[in-house]
C-alpha positions as a printed NumPy array, in Angstrom:
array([[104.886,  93.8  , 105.99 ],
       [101.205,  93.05 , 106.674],
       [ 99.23 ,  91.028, 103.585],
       [ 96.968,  92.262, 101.356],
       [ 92.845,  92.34 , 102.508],
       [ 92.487,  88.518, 102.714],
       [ 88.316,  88.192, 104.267],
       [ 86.962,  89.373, 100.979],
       [ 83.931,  86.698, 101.901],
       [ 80.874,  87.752, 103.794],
       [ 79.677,  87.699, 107.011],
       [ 78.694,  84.265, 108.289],
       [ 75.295,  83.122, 109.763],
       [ 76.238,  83.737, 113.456],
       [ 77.991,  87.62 , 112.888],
       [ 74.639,  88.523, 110.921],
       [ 72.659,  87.419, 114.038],
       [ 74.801,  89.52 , 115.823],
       [ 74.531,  92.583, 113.711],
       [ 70.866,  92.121, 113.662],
       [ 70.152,  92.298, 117.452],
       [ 72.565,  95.06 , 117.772],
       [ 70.854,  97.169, 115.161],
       [ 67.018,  96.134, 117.26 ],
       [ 68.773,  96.952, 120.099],
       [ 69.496, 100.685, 119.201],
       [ 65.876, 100.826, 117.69 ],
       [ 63.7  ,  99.974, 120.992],
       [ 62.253, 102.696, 122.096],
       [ 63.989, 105.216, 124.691],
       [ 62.039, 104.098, 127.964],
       [ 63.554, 100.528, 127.205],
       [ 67.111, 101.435, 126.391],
       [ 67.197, 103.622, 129.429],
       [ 66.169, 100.529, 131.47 ],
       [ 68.649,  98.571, 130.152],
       [ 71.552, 101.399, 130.438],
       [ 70.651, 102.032, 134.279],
       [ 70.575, 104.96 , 135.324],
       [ 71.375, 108.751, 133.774],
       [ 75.444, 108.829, 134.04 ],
       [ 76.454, 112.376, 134.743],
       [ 80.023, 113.193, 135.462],
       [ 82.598, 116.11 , 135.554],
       [ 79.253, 118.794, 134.406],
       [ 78.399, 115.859, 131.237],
       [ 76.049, 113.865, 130.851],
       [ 76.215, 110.632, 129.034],
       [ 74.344, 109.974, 125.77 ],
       [ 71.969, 106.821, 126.447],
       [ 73.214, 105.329, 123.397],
       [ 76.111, 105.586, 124.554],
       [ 75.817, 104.164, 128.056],
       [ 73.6  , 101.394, 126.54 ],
       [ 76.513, 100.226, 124.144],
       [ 79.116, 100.186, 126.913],
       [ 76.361,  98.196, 129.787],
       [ 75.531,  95.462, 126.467],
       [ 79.728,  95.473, 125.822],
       [ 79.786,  95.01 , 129.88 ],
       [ 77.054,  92.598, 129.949],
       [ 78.794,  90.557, 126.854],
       [ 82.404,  90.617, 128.293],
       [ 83.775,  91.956, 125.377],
       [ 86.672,  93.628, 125.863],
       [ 89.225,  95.594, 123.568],
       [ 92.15 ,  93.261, 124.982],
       [ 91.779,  89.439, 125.079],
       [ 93.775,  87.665, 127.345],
       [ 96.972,  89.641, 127.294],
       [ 96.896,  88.156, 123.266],
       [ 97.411,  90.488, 120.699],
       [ 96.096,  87.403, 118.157],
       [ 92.95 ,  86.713, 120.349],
       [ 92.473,  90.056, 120.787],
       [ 92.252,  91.249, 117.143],
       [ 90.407,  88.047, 116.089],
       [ 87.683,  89.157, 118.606],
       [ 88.197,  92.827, 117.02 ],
       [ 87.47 ,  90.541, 113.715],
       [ 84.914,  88.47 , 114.573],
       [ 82.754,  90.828, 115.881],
       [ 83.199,  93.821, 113.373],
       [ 80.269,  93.007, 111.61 ],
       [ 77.93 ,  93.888, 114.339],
       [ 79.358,  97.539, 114.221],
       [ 79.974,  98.163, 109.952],
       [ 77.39 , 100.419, 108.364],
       [ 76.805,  99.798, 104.515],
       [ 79.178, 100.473, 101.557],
       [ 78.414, 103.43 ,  99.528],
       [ 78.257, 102.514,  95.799],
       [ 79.436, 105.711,  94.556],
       [ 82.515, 105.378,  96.353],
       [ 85.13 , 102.652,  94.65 ],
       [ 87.714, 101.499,  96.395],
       [ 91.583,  99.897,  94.902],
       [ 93.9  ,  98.2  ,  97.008],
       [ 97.735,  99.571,  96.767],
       [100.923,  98.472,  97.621],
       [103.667, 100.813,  98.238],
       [107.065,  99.88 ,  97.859],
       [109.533, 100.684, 101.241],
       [112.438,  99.729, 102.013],
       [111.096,  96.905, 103.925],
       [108.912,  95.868, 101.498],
       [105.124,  96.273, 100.029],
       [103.109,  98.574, 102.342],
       [ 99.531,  97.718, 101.761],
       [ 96.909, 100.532, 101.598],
       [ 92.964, 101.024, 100.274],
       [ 92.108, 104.193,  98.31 ],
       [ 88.756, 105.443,  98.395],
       [ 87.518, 107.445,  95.577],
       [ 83.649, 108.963,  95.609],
       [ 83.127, 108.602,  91.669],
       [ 81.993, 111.952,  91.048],
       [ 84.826, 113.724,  92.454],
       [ 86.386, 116.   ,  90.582],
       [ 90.515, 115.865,  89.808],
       [ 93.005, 117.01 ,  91.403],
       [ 90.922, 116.087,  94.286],
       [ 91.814, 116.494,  97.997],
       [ 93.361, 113.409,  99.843],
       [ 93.732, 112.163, 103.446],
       [ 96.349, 109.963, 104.469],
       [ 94.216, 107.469, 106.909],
       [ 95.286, 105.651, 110.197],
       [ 92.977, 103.54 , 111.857],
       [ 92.986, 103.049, 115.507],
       [ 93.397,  99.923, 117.683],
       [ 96.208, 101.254, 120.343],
       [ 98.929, 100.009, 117.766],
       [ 98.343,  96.414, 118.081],
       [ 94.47 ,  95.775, 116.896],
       [ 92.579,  96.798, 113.99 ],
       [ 93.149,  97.039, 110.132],
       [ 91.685,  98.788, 107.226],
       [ 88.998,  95.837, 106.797],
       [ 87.782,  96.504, 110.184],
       [ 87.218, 100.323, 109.422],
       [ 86.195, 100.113, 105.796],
       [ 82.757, 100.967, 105.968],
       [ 83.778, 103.701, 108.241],
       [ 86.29 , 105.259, 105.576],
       [ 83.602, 104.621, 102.687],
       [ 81.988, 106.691, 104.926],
       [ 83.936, 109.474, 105.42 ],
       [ 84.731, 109.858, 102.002],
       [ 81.566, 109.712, 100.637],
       [ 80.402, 112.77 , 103.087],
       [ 83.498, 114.895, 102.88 ],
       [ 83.869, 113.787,  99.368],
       [ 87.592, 112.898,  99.406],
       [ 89.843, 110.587,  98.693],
       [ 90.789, 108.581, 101.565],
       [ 93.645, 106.309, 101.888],
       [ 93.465, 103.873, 104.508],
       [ 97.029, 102.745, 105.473],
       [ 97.828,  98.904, 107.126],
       [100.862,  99.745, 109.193],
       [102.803,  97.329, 111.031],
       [101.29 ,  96.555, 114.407],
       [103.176,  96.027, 117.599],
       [104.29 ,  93.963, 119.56 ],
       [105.635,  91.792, 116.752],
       [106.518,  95.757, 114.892],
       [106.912,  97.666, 117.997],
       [107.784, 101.852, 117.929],
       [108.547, 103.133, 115.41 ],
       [107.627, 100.88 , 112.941],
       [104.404, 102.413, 112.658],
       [105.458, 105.951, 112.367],
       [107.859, 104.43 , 109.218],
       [104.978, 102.948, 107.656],
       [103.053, 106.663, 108.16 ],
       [105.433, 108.731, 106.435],
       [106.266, 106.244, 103.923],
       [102.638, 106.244, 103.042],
       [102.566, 109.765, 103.229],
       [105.587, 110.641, 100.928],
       [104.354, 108.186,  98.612],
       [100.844, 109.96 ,  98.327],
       [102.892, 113.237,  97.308],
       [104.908, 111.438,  95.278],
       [102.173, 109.864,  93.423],
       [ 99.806, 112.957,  93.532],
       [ 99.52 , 112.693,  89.447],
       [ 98.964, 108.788,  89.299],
       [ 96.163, 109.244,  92.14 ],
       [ 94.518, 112.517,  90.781],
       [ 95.445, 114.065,  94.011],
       [ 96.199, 117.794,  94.267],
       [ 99.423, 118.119,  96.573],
       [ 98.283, 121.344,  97.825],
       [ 95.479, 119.225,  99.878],
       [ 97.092, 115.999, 100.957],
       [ 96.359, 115.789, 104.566],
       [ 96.666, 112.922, 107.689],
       [ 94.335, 111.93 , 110.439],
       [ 93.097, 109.055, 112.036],
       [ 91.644, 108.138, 115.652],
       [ 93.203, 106.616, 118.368],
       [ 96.575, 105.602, 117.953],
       [ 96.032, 106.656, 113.935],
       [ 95.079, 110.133, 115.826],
       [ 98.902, 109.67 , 117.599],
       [100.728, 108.781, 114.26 ],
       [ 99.051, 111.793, 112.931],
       [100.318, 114.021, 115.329],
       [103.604, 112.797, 115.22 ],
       [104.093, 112.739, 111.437],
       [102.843, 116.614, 111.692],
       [105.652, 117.366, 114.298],
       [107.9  , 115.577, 111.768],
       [107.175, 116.729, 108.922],
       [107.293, 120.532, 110.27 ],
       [110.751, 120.063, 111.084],
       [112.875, 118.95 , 108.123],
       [112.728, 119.231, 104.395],
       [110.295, 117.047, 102.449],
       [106.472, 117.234, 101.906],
       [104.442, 118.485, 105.264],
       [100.533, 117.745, 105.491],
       [ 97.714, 120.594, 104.442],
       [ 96.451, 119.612, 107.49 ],
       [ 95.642, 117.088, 110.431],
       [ 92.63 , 115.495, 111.404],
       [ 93.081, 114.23 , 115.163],
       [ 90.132, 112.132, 116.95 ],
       [ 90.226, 111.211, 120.067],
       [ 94.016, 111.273, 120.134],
       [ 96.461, 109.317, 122.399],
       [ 99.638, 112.128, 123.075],
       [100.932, 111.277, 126.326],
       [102.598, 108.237, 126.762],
       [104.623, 109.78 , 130.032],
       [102.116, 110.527, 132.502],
       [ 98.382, 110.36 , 133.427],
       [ 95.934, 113.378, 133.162],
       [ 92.677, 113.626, 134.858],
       [ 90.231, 112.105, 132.694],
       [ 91.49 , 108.742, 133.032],
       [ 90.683, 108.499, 136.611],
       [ 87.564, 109.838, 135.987],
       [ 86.799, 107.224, 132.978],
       [ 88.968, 104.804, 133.452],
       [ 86.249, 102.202, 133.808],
       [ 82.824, 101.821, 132.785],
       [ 83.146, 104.13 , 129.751],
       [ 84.672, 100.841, 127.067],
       [ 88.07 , 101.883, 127.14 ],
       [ 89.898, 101.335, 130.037],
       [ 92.886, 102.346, 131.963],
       [ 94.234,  98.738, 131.948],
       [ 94.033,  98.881, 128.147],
       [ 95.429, 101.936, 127.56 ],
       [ 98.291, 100.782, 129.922],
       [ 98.308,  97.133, 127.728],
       [ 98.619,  98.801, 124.378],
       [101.139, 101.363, 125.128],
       [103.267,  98.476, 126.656],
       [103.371,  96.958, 123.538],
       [104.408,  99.422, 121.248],
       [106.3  , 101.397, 123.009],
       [108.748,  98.306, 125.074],
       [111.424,  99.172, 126.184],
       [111.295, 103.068, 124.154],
       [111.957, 106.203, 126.449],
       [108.105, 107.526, 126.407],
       [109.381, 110.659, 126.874],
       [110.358, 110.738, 122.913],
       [108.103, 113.067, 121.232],
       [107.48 , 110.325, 118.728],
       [105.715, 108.578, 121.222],
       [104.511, 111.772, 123.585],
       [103.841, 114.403, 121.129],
       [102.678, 116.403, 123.646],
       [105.745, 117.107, 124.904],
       [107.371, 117.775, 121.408],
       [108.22 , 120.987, 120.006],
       [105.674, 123.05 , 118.07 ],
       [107.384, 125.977, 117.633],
       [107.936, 124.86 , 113.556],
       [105.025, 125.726, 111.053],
       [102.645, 122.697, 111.805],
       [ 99.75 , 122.28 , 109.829],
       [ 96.491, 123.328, 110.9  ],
       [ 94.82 , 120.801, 113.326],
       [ 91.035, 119.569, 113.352],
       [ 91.3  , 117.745, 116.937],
       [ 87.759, 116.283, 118.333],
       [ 87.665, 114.659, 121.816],
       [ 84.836, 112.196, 123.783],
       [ 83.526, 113.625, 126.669],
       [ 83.56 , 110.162, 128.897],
       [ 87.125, 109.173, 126.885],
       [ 90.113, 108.487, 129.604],
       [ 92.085, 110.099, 126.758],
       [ 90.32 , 113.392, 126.668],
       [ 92.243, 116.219, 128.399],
       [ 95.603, 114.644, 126.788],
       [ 93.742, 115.537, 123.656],
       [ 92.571, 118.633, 124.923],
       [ 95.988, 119.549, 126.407],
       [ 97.487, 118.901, 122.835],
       [ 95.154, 121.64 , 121.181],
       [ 96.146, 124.174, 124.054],
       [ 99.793, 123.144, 122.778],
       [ 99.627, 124.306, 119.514],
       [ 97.089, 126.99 , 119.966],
       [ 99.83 , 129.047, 122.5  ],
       [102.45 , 127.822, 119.489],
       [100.239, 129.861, 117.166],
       [ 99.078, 127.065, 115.045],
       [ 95.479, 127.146, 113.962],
       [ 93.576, 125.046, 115.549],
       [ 89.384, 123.605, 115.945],
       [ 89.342, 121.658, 119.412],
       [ 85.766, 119.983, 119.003],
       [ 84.356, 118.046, 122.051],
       [ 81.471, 115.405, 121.824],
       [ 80.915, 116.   , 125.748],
       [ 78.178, 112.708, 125.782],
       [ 80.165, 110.173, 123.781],
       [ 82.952, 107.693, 124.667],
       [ 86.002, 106.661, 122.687],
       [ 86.111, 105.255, 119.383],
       [ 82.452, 106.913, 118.784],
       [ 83.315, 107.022, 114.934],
       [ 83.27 , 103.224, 114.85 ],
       [ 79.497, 103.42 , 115.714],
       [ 78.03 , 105.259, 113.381],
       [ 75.838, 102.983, 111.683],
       [ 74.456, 102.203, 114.951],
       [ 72.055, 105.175, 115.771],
       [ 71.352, 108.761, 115.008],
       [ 73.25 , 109.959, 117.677],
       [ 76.476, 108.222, 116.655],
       [ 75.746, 109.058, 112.84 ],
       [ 75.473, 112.891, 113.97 ],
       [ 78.915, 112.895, 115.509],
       [ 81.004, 110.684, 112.023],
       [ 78.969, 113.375, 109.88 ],
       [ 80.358, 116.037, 112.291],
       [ 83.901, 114.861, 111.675],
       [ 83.244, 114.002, 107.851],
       [ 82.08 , 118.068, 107.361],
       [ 85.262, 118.91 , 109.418],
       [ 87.031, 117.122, 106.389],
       [ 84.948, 118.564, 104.032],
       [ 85.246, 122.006, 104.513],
       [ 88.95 , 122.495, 105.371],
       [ 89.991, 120.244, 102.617],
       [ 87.704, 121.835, 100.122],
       [ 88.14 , 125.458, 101.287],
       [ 91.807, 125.295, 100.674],
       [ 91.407, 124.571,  97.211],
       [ 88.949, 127.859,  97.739],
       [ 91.646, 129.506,  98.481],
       [ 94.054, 129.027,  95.409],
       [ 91.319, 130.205,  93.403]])
């Protein structure tokens, strides 16, 4: 099982440079950025956010890309290294305690986010960070969950699951409901009301999500409040329109998507709704779904198509679309207004489901 956080130290010299320029960067004024982004992107009736076409020319510019190599070490070093370029600041009021959570196959790390004036039993997500399965941890999206909590004023546990290929499918999805059934388990010890334990992630945390809902629906055991689904990867069997239309150009990219679903999926039939919940069956009570899509993400209308799915199933759903951002917008918050507009979006989506249910007891 993956170790506890080990790069407790800060920053070093060259990755606070970094974070520097890219904050001055997002602060020139618009005639510059737009003369560094090119020209106004507008595709398929949207039209692209300049902060959002200037990060992806600087990440084309740079050479960074999401995969390294064909390396899944090089590639989540770089994911590492550069990190602190993207991390907004911590919010004191919101303490954080590393957990371990016994399985079968041993400790299951995990963070828990507490604001400190929340009030017990509180509400709880079950967090999955995204990465496509094989990049990312709950370092990298720390100050994003601090974040989130503080806004929605949660508690937020942010889950380390095994990461492919070295832990390919399902190990993942064991380490999501195990983290899951453990917060119900341990509602008391964490001050959590079971009522309001709910998942969600982005990315591939976005797919676990999804899956554990469909999961959870169908046998006995605990089942979600709700899910919180951004930018969600659900079809691992075919491609829909949006990622020939944004395939390239837009920081996630078809080869990528291709590269990470190669390694956690292997030799798996992607037909298996634990790896295409789109094609699973909703007819079972699922809990009510938050899903939020980019505009210019190559996983968008999989996303999209997912909402229609439970929607006609007759499961309640929000479908929210940021038509001028990109995937993995929640990662930038810290980085302009824009950005910051759309992770306070999705922290208020939190917020006022999570909060509303307890409403609703009353």
């Amino acid at each position: 099982m993956p170790p506890p956080r080990t790069d407790a130290s800060g920053p070093t010299l060259s990755a606070r440079i970094q974070k520097t320029v890219m904050r001055l960067m997002f602060r020139i004024p618009e005639t510059v950025k737009r003369r560094i982004a090119g020209p106004v992107v507008r595709l398929d009736g949207q039209t692209l956010a300049l902060d959002a076409q200037l990060m992806a020319e600087m990440s084309r510019r740079g050479g960074v890309s999401l995969v390294v190599n064909d390396s899944p070490g090089e590639s989540r070093a770089a994911l590492q290294s550069g990190r602190h370029a993207l991390e907004g600041p911590r919010f004191k009021d919101v303490i954080s305690e590393d957990l371990a959570i016994d399985t079968t196959g041993g400790d299951l790390h995990a963070t828990l986010y507490t604001p400190s004036h929340l009030s017990t039993p509180a509400p709880l997500l079950v967090f999955f960070h995204g990465g496509g399965w094989v990049i990312g941890s709950r370092t990298s999206y720390d100050s994003l969950v601090s974040f989130l909590a503080h806004h929605a004023q949660v508690e937020i546990m942010s889950v380390e699951y095994r990461l492919a290929p070295e832990h390919p499918f399902p190990a993942a999805l064991d380490d999501a409901l195990a983290a899951f059934e453990h917060a119900h388990r341990q509602a008391d010890a964490l001050g959590v009301d079971r009522a309001r334990i709910a998942v969600g992630g982005d990315s591939a945390g976005a797919h676990l999500s999804a899956v554990l809902a469909q999961l959870a629906a169908r046998r006995e055991g605990p089942r979600p409040s709700h899910q919180f689904l951004f930018y969600p990867a659900t079809d691992f069997t075919r491609r829909h329109p949006s990622r020939d239309l944004f395939g390239e150009g837009f920081l996630l990219t078809d080869r990528e998507i291709d590269w990470f679903q190669d390694q956690y999926a292997q030799a798996a039939d992607r037909s298996d709704p634990r790896l295409s919940p789109l094609l699973g069956e909703v007819d079972a009570p699922i809990a009510p779904a938050y899903i939020a899509t980019g505009g210019f993400d190559p996983l968008r209308d999989e996303g999209e198509r997912y909402a229609e799915k439970l929607r006609q199933a007759g499961t309640e759903v929000v479908l929210h679309r940021e038509a001028d951002l990109v995937h993995g917008y929640l990662s930038f918050f810290a980085l302009s207004t824009r950005f910051r507009a759309a992770a306070l979006e999705a922290a208020e989506a939190i917020r006022s489901r999570l909060h509303a249910a307890s409403d609703t007891k009353k």
